[in-house]
PDB file of C-alpha atoms in Angstrom:
ATOM      1  CA  ASN A   1      17.625-114.506 -46.737  1.00 59.00           C
ATOM      2  CA  ALA A   2      18.015-110.737 -46.504  1.00 72.00           C
ATOM      3  CA  GLY A   3      20.458-110.837 -43.551  1.00 93.00           C
ATOM      4  CA  VAL A   4      21.624-107.288 -42.843  1.00 96.00           C
ATOM      5  CA  THR A   5      20.277-104.559 -45.113  1.00 97.00           C
ATOM      6  CA  GLN A   6      21.533-100.992 -45.222  1.00 97.00           C
ATOM      7  CA  THR A   7      19.880 -98.005 -46.846  1.00 97.00           C
ATOM      8  CA  PRO A   8      20.837 -95.902 -48.669  1.00 97.00           C
ATOM      9  CA  LYS A   9      23.810 -97.456 -50.471  1.00 97.00           C
ATOM     10  CA  PHE A  10      25.138 -94.167 -51.798  1.00 97.00           C
ATOM     11  CA  ARG A  11      24.573 -90.587 -50.715  1.00 97.00           C
ATOM     12  CA  VAL A  12      26.168 -87.212 -51.341  1.00 97.00           C
ATOM     13  CA  LEU A  13      25.609 -84.595 -48.664  1.00 97.00           C
ATOM     14  CA  LYS A  14      26.498 -80.954 -48.369  1.00 97.00           C
ATOM     15  CA  THR A  15      28.391 -79.816 -45.285  1.00 98.00           C
ATOM     16  CA  GLY A  16      25.946 -79.118 -42.495  1.00 97.00           C
ATOM     17  CA  GLN A  17      23.131 -81.298 -43.815  1.00 97.00           C
ATOM     18  CA  SER A  18      21.694 -84.087 -41.742  1.00 96.00           C
ATOM     19  CA  MET A  19      20.840 -87.632 -42.692  1.00 96.00           C
ATOM     20  CA  THR A  20      20.035 -91.045 -41.256  1.00 98.00           C
ATOM     21  CA  LEU A  21      21.395 -94.410 -42.287  1.00 98.00           C
ATOM     22  CA  LEU A  22      19.088 -97.326 -41.652  1.00 98.00           C
ATOM     23  CA  CYS A  23      20.204-100.829 -40.809  1.00 98.00           C
ATOM     24  CA  ALA A  24      17.753-103.706 -40.641  1.00 98.00           C
ATOM     25  CA  GLN A  25      18.446-107.336 -39.755  1.00 96.00           C
ATOM     26  CA  ASP A  26      16.108-110.291 -39.954  1.00 94.00           C
ATOM     27  CA  MET A  27      18.139-112.779 -37.899  1.00 92.00           C
ATOM     28  CA  ASN A  28      16.733-111.795 -34.468  1.00 92.00           C
ATOM     29  CA  HIS A  29      20.207-110.711 -33.342  1.00 92.00           C
ATOM     30  CA  GLU A  30      20.568-108.936 -30.022  1.00 92.00           C
ATOM     31  CA  TYR A  31      23.699-107.011 -30.931  1.00 92.00           C
ATOM     32  CA  MET A  32      24.053-104.440 -33.664  1.00 95.00           C
ATOM     33  CA  TYR A  33      27.005-102.264 -34.631  1.00 95.00           C
ATOM     34  CA  TRP A  34      27.897 -99.327 -36.833  1.00 97.00           C
ATOM     35  CA  TYR A  35      31.448 -99.147 -38.239  1.00 96.00           C
ATOM     36  CA  ARG A  36      33.181 -96.773 -40.572  1.00 96.00           C
ATOM     37  CA  GLN A  37      36.044 -97.811 -42.827  1.00 95.00           C
ATOM     38  CA  ASP A  38      38.566 -95.409 -44.257  1.00 93.00           C
ATOM     39  CA  PRO A  39      41.622 -96.240 -46.378  1.00 84.00           C
ATOM     40  CA  GLY A  40      44.458 -97.500 -44.200  1.00 76.00           C
ATOM     41  CA  MET A  41      42.384 -97.226 -41.011  1.00 80.00           C
ATOM     42  CA  GLY A  42      40.533-100.506 -40.896  1.00 86.00           C
ATOM     43  CA  LEU A  43      37.077-100.838 -39.376  1.00 92.00           C
ATOM     44  CA  ARG A  44      36.379 -98.455 -36.512  1.00 92.00           C
ATOM     45  CA  LEU A  45      33.389 -98.855 -34.242  1.00 92.00           C
ATOM     46  CA  ILE A  46      31.141 -95.792 -34.041  1.00 96.00           C
ATOM     47  CA  HIS A  47      28.279 -96.964 -31.814  1.00 96.00           C
ATOM     48  CA  TYR A  48      26.782-100.286 -30.877  1.00 94.00           C
ATOM     49  CA  SER A  49      23.723-101.742 -29.181  1.00 94.00           C
ATOM     50  CA  VAL A  50      23.383-104.862 -27.051  1.00 90.00           C
ATOM     51  CA  GLY A  51      19.610-104.878 -27.165  1.00 92.00           C
ATOM     52  CA  GLU A  52      16.446-103.003 -28.022  1.00 94.00           C
ATOM     53  CA  GLY A  53      16.419 -99.588 -26.380  1.00 94.00           C
ATOM     54  CA  THR A  54      20.135 -99.615 -25.536  1.00 94.00           C
ATOM     55  CA  THR A  55      23.054 -97.902 -27.227  1.00 95.00           C
ATOM     56  CA  ALA A  56      26.689 -97.331 -26.363  1.00 93.00           C
ATOM     57  CA  LYS A  57      29.631 -95.388 -27.737  1.00 94.00           C
ATOM     58  CA  GLY A  58      32.376 -97.057 -29.639  1.00 92.00           C
ATOM     59  CA  GLU A  59      35.801 -95.870 -30.670  1.00 90.00           C
ATOM     60  CA  VAL A  60      34.785 -92.858 -32.821  1.00 95.00           C
ATOM     61  CA  PRO A  61      31.301 -91.673 -31.722  1.00 97.00           C
ATOM     62  CA  ASP A  62      31.682 -87.912 -32.134  1.00 97.00           C
ATOM     63  CA  GLY A  63      29.360 -86.363 -34.707  1.00 97.00           C
ATOM     64  CA  TYR A  64      27.021 -89.374 -34.759  1.00 98.00           C
ATOM     65  CA  ASN A  65      23.916 -90.439 -32.889  1.00 97.00           C
ATOM     66  CA  VAL A  66      22.103 -93.762 -32.919  1.00 98.00           C
ATOM     67  CA  SER A  67      18.800 -95.256 -31.900  1.00 97.00           C
ATOM     68  CA  ARG A  68      17.534 -98.820 -31.452  1.00 97.00           C
ATOM     69  CA  LEU A  69      13.794 -98.469 -30.983  1.00 95.00           C
ATOM     70  CA  LYS A  70      13.106-101.883 -32.505  1.00 96.00           C
ATOM     71  CA  LYS A  71      15.250-104.971 -32.155  1.00 96.00           C
ATOM     72  CA  GLN A  72      15.639-105.395 -35.882  1.00 97.00           C
ATOM     73  CA  ASN A  73      16.605-101.804 -36.683  1.00 97.00           C
ATOM     74  CA  PHE A  74      19.636 -99.683 -35.805  1.00 98.00           C
ATOM     75  CA  LEU A  75      19.714 -96.110 -37.081  1.00 98.00           C
ATOM     76  CA  LEU A  76      22.834 -93.971 -37.472  1.00 98.00           C
ATOM     77  CA  GLY A  77      22.308 -90.218 -37.645  1.00 98.00           C
ATOM     78  CA  LEU A  78      24.568 -87.414 -38.754  1.00 97.00           C
ATOM     79  CA  GLU A  79      23.150 -84.165 -37.387  1.00 92.00           C
ATOM     80  CA  SER A  80      25.521 -81.800 -39.197  1.00 96.00           C
ATOM     81  CA  ALA A  81      27.637 -83.586 -41.763  1.00 97.00           C
ATOM     82  CA  ALA A  82      31.316 -82.692 -42.134  1.00 97.00           C
ATOM     83  CA  PRO A  83      33.771 -83.630 -44.904  1.00 97.00           C
ATOM     84  CA  SER A  84      35.650 -85.768 -42.327  1.00 96.00           C
ATOM     85  CA  GLN A  85      32.604 -88.031 -42.241  1.00 97.00           C
ATOM     86  CA  THR A  86      33.114 -89.029 -45.858  1.00 97.00           C
ATOM     87  CA  SER A  87      33.529 -92.771 -45.520  1.00 97.00           C
ATOM     88  CA  VAL A  88      32.065 -96.191 -46.069  1.00 97.00           C
ATOM     89  CA  TYR A  89      29.699 -97.180 -43.277  1.00 98.00           C
ATOM     90  CA  PHE A  90      29.036-100.801 -42.396  1.00 97.00           C
ATOM     91  CA  CYS A  91      26.323-102.097 -40.148  1.00 97.00           C
ATOM     92  CA  ALA A  92      26.754-105.484 -38.491  1.00 95.00           C
ATOM     93  CA  SER A  93      24.791-107.737 -36.194  1.00 94.00           C
ATOM     94  CA  SER A  94      25.313-110.865 -34.135  1.00 91.00           C
ATOM     95  CA  TYR A  95      24.142-112.926 -31.205  1.00 84.00           C
ATOM     96  CA  PRO A  96      25.969-112.357 -27.924  1.00 78.00           C
ATOM     97  CA  ASP A  97      29.205-114.300 -27.856  1.00 68.00           C
ATOM     98  CA  SER A  98      28.749-117.522 -25.929  1.00 63.00           C
ATOM     99  CA  GLY A  99      32.372-118.520 -26.332  1.00 56.00           C
ATOM    100  CA  SER A 100      31.531-120.738 -29.283  1.00 57.00           C
ATOM    101  CA  GLY A 101      32.304-118.031 -31.798  1.00 56.00           C
ATOM    102  CA  ASN A 102      29.056-116.482 -32.931  1.00 77.00           C
ATOM    103  CA  THR A 103      29.497-114.948 -36.357  1.00 85.00           C
ATOM    104  CA  ILE A 104      29.224-111.238 -37.037  1.00 90.00           C
ATOM    105  CA  TYR A 105      27.223-110.477 -40.178  1.00 93.00           C
ATOM    106  CA  PHE A 106      27.719-107.313 -42.197  1.00 96.00           C
ATOM    107  CA  GLY A 107      25.535-105.251 -44.469  1.00 97.00           C
ATOM    108  CA  GLU A 108      26.791-104.307 -47.919  1.00 96.00           C
ATOM    109  CA  GLY A 109      27.886-100.843 -46.850  1.00 97.00           C
ATOM    110  CA  SER A 110      26.756 -97.281 -47.378  1.00 97.00           C
ATOM    111  CA  TRP A 111      29.045 -94.930 -49.303  1.00 97.00           C
ATOM    112  CA  LEU A 112      28.714 -91.399 -47.968  1.00 97.00           C
ATOM    113  CA  THR A 113      30.400 -88.343 -49.464  1.00 97.00           C
ATOM    114  CA  VAL A 114      30.208 -84.962 -47.749  1.00 97.00           C
ATOM    115  CA  VAL A 115      31.124 -82.005 -49.961  1.00 97.00           C
TER     116      VAL A 115
ATOM    117  CA  ARG B   1      50.716-102.908 -28.006  1.00 66.00           C
ATOM    118  CA  LYS B   2      47.738-102.641 -30.351  1.00 74.00           C
ATOM    119  CA  GLU B   3      44.741-104.791 -29.487  1.00 85.00           C
ATOM    120  CA  VAL B   4      44.896-106.707 -32.751  1.00 91.00           C
ATOM    121  CA  GLU B   5      47.887-106.454 -35.067  1.00 93.00           C
ATOM    122  CA  GLN B   6      48.358-107.758 -38.568  1.00 94.00           C
ATOM    123  CA  ASP B   7      51.035-107.306 -41.188  1.00 89.00           C
ATOM    124  CA  PRO B   8      49.344-104.975 -43.727  1.00 87.00           C
ATOM    125  CA  GLY B   9      51.184-106.487 -46.682  1.00 88.00           C
ATOM    126  CA  PRO B  10      50.638-106.538 -49.546  1.00 93.00           C
ATOM    127  CA  PHE B  11      51.650-110.133 -50.014  1.00 95.00           C
ATOM    128  CA  ASN B  12      52.294-110.788 -53.713  1.00 96.00           C
ATOM    129  CA  VAL B  13      52.218-114.531 -54.197  1.00 96.00           C
ATOM    130  CA  PRO B  14      52.303-116.650 -57.388  1.00 97.00           C
ATOM    131  CA  GLU B  15      49.297-118.787 -58.112  1.00 97.00           C
ATOM    132  CA  GLY B  16      49.625-122.223 -56.571  1.00 97.00           C
ATOM    133  CA  ALA B  17      51.893-121.115 -53.744  1.00 97.00           C
ATOM    134  CA  THR B  18      51.230-121.406 -50.029  1.00 97.00           C
ATOM    135  CA  VAL B  19      50.851-118.244 -48.011  1.00 96.00           C
ATOM    136  CA  ALA B  20      50.553-117.696 -44.257  1.00 95.00           C
ATOM    137  CA  PHE B  21      49.246-114.759 -42.255  1.00 93.00           C
ATOM    138  CA  ASN B  22      49.715-114.125 -38.572  1.00 94.00           C
ATOM    139  CA  CYS B  23      47.734-111.956 -36.206  1.00 95.00           C
ATOM    140  CA  THR B  24      48.558-111.079 -32.597  1.00 95.00           C
ATOM    141  CA  TYR B  25      46.131-109.899 -29.942  1.00 93.00           C
ATOM    142  CA  SER B  26      46.743-108.250 -26.600  1.00 89.00           C
ATOM    143  CA  ASN B  27      43.691-109.187 -24.490  1.00 83.00           C
ATOM    144  CA  SER B  28      44.281-112.559 -22.869  1.00 80.00           C
ATOM    145  CA  ALA B  29      40.547-112.711 -21.987  1.00 80.00           C
ATOM    146  CA  SER B  30      39.611-112.954 -25.672  1.00 79.00           C
ATOM    147  CA  GLN B  31      37.353-115.911 -26.324  1.00 79.00           C
ATOM    148  CA  SER B  32      36.437-116.106 -29.989  1.00 87.00           C
ATOM    149  CA  PHE B  33      38.564-115.679 -33.050  1.00 92.00           C
ATOM    150  CA  PHE B  34      37.761-115.366 -36.723  1.00 94.00           C
ATOM    151  CA  TRP B  35      39.249-114.727 -40.102  1.00 96.00           C
ATOM    152  CA  TYR B  36      37.172-112.535 -42.394  1.00 96.00           C
ATOM    153  CA  ARG B  37      37.751-111.835 -46.066  1.00 97.00           C
ATOM    154  CA  GLN B  38      37.019-108.474 -47.630  1.00 96.00           C
ATOM    155  CA  ASP B  39      37.016-107.848 -51.370  1.00 95.00           C
ATOM    156  CA  CYS B  40      37.501-104.365 -52.770  1.00 91.00           C
ATOM    157  CA  ARG B  41      34.441-102.170 -52.107  1.00 88.00           C
ATOM    158  CA  LYS B  42      32.577-105.040 -50.469  1.00 93.00           C
ATOM    159  CA  GLU B  43      31.591-105.933 -46.943  1.00 95.00           C
ATOM    160  CA  PRO B  44      33.698-108.282 -44.794  1.00 95.00           C
ATOM    161  CA  LYS B  45      32.526-111.874 -44.941  1.00 95.00           C
ATOM    162  CA  LEU B  46      33.342-114.730 -42.613  1.00 94.00           C
ATOM    163  CA  LEU B  47      36.052-116.992 -43.960  1.00 96.00           C
ATOM    164  CA  MET B  48      36.340-119.227 -40.928  1.00 94.00           C
ATOM    165  CA  SER B  49      36.173-119.303 -37.166  1.00 91.00           C
ATOM    166  CA  VAL B  50      39.336-120.314 -35.348  1.00 92.00           C
ATOM    167  CA  TYR B  51      39.073-123.051 -32.736  1.00 86.00           C
ATOM    168  CA  SER B  52      41.508-123.938 -30.000  1.00 86.00           C
ATOM    169  CA  SER B  53      42.413-127.237 -31.608  1.00 87.00           C
ATOM    170  CA  GLY B  54      42.933-125.638 -35.007  1.00 88.00           C
ATOM    171  CA  ASN B  55      40.634-126.228 -37.928  1.00 92.00           C
ATOM    172  CA  GLU B  56      40.722-126.744 -41.642  1.00 94.00           C
ATOM    173  CA  ASP B  57      38.311-125.877 -44.430  1.00 93.00           C
ATOM    174  CA  GLY B  58      39.502-127.074 -47.795  1.00 96.00           C
ATOM    175  CA  ARG B  59      42.655-125.158 -48.677  1.00 97.00           C
ATOM    176  CA  PHE B  60      42.426-122.992 -45.571  1.00 97.00           C
ATOM    177  CA  THR B  61      43.843-123.862 -42.153  1.00 97.00           C
ATOM    178  CA  ALA B  62      43.498-121.726 -39.042  1.00 96.00           C
ATOM    179  CA  GLN B  63      45.485-122.113 -35.846  1.00 96.00           C
ATOM    180  CA  LEU B  64      45.205-120.514 -32.414  1.00 94.00           C
ATOM    181  CA  ASN B  65      48.039-120.194 -29.924  1.00 93.00           C
ATOM    182  CA  ARG B  66      46.590-118.841 -26.672  1.00 91.00           C
ATOM    183  CA  ALA B  67      49.903-118.914 -24.805  1.00 91.00           C
ATOM    184  CA  SER B  68      51.546-116.622 -27.353  1.00 92.00           C
ATOM    185  CA  GLN B  69      48.285-114.838 -28.190  1.00 93.00           C
ATOM    186  CA  TYR B  70      48.336-115.202 -31.918  1.00 92.00           C
ATOM    187  CA  ILE B  71      46.242-116.771 -34.609  1.00 95.00           C
ATOM    188  CA  SER B  72      47.311-117.794 -38.070  1.00 96.00           C
ATOM    189  CA  LEU B  73      45.774-118.506 -41.451  1.00 97.00           C
ATOM    190  CA  LEU B  74      47.389-120.768 -44.023  1.00 97.00           C
ATOM    191  CA  ILE B  75      46.206-120.826 -47.622  1.00 97.00           C
ATOM    192  CA  ARG B  76      47.464-123.726 -49.731  1.00 98.00           C
ATOM    193  CA  ASP B  77      47.430-123.963 -53.522  1.00 98.00           C
ATOM    194  CA  SER B  78      46.429-120.322 -53.780  1.00 97.00           C
ATOM    195  CA  LYS B  79      44.002-119.261 -56.531  1.00 97.00           C
ATOM    196  CA  LEU B  80      43.596-115.938 -58.312  1.00 97.00           C
ATOM    197  CA  SER B  81      40.223-115.652 -56.573  1.00 97.00           C
ATOM    198  CA  ASP B  82      41.968-115.632 -53.182  1.00 98.00           C
ATOM    199  CA  SER B  83      43.138-112.064 -53.844  1.00 97.00           C
ATOM    200  CA  ALA B  84      41.503-109.990 -51.129  1.00 96.00           C
ATOM    201  CA  THR B  85      42.135-108.404 -47.758  1.00 96.00           C
ATOM    202  CA  TYR B  86      42.083-110.809 -44.809  1.00 97.00           C
ATOM    203  CA  LEU B  87      40.884-109.437 -41.482  1.00 96.00           C
ATOM    204  CA  CYS B  88      41.719-110.950 -38.127  1.00 95.00           C
ATOM    205  CA  VAL B  89      38.845-110.584 -35.648  1.00 93.00           C
ATOM    206  CA  VAL B  90      38.997-111.102 -31.899  1.00 91.00           C
ATOM    207  CA  ARG B  91      35.949-111.169 -29.656  1.00 87.00           C
ATOM    208  CA  SER B  92      35.893-110.969 -25.859  1.00 77.00           C
ATOM    209  CA  MET B  93      33.091-112.637 -23.925  1.00 65.00           C
ATOM    210  CA  ASN B  94      32.338-110.016 -21.340  1.00 61.00           C
ATOM    211  CA  ARG B  95      29.597-107.516 -20.568  1.00 57.00           C
ATOM    212  CA  ASP B  96      30.539-105.280 -23.479  1.00 65.00           C
ATOM    213  CA  ASP B  97      31.259-108.146 -25.860  1.00 70.00           C
ATOM    214  CA  LYS B  98      34.054-106.204 -27.479  1.00 74.00           C
ATOM    215  CA  ILE B  99      34.845-107.100 -31.096  1.00 84.00           C
ATOM    216  CA  ILE B 100      38.193-105.923 -32.399  1.00 87.00           C
ATOM    217  CA  PHE B 101      39.145-106.011 -36.057  1.00 91.00           C
ATOM    218  CA  GLY B 102      42.682-105.977 -37.326  1.00 92.00           C
ATOM    219  CA  LYS B 103      43.406-103.565 -40.159  1.00 91.00           C
ATOM    220  CA  GLY B 104      43.778-106.433 -42.561  1.00 93.00           C
ATOM    221  CA  THR B 105      46.453-108.043 -44.710  1.00 95.00           C
ATOM    222  CA  ARG B 106      46.224-107.523 -48.453  1.00 94.00           C
ATOM    223  CA  LEU B 107      46.905-110.542 -50.619  1.00 96.00           C
ATOM    224  CA  HIS B 108      47.551-110.407 -54.358  1.00 96.00           C
ATOM    225  CA  ILE B 109      47.750-113.726 -56.186  1.00 97.00           C
ATOM    226  CA  LEU B 110      49.836-113.358 -59.331  1.00 96.00           C
ATOM    227  CA  PRO B 111      49.086-115.414 -62.462  1.00 95.00           C
TER     228      PRO B 111
END
C-alpha cells in the first residue's frame, strides 16, 4: 500500500526559483491538504481541496499555489521561492468526516531549503 | 483562546511510569478527535481515535470530555520507544471540514 506519496523528498532552491511539490494518494480520498511544519510552530495548513477541481486557502497560503486536476493528485507550487519558505512540507488526505472519526493520512514529508 | 492547546513539554518520564497528556479545544461543534504520534523528522501517524465513551488500546487510554472540551491520553508502563511528540487533533464536521492540530507535547522516556 503506497498511501500518500510525496515527491521530491529533499530539494534545495535558490531565492526566486520556482518548483512544484507533488502529492499522490491511492486511497480514493476526497480531501487533500498541504501543511508546513516549522520548529515550535506545529503543523500549519497552507491550502486544501475537498474534491477534484476545487481548492481553498488555509492558514498560511501566501506565496503558494495549488491545483487538483485529478482526484489522486494535489500539487503545491512555489512561484518565487523565499528563504522564509524553508520548511518541511507534509501532504495529507482523508475521506470527509462523517462524525465517526475518519483518519487523516500523511505523506513522509518534503524537506525544502531556500538559500 | 487557541483552537487546540497542548502543554508543549517536554515531559521527562522514567521508563515504566505512567504519563498523562491533556488537550483543550475551543470549538464546541468539533466532532472527531484523535491523538497522533510524530517521531523526529517523520510524518505524524495515527495513534488512536478518541471516542465519546473513552477507549483503550493496550497501554494507551484516551478520554473525551465534551462538557469541558478537553481530551486526554494516558500511557501506562511507558517504554523507551514511546519517546515522541504527541499531537492532539480536532476535526469539525461542517462544510469546510476543518482539521486543527495542536502544536504537540514532547515526551522523553528516560532509561
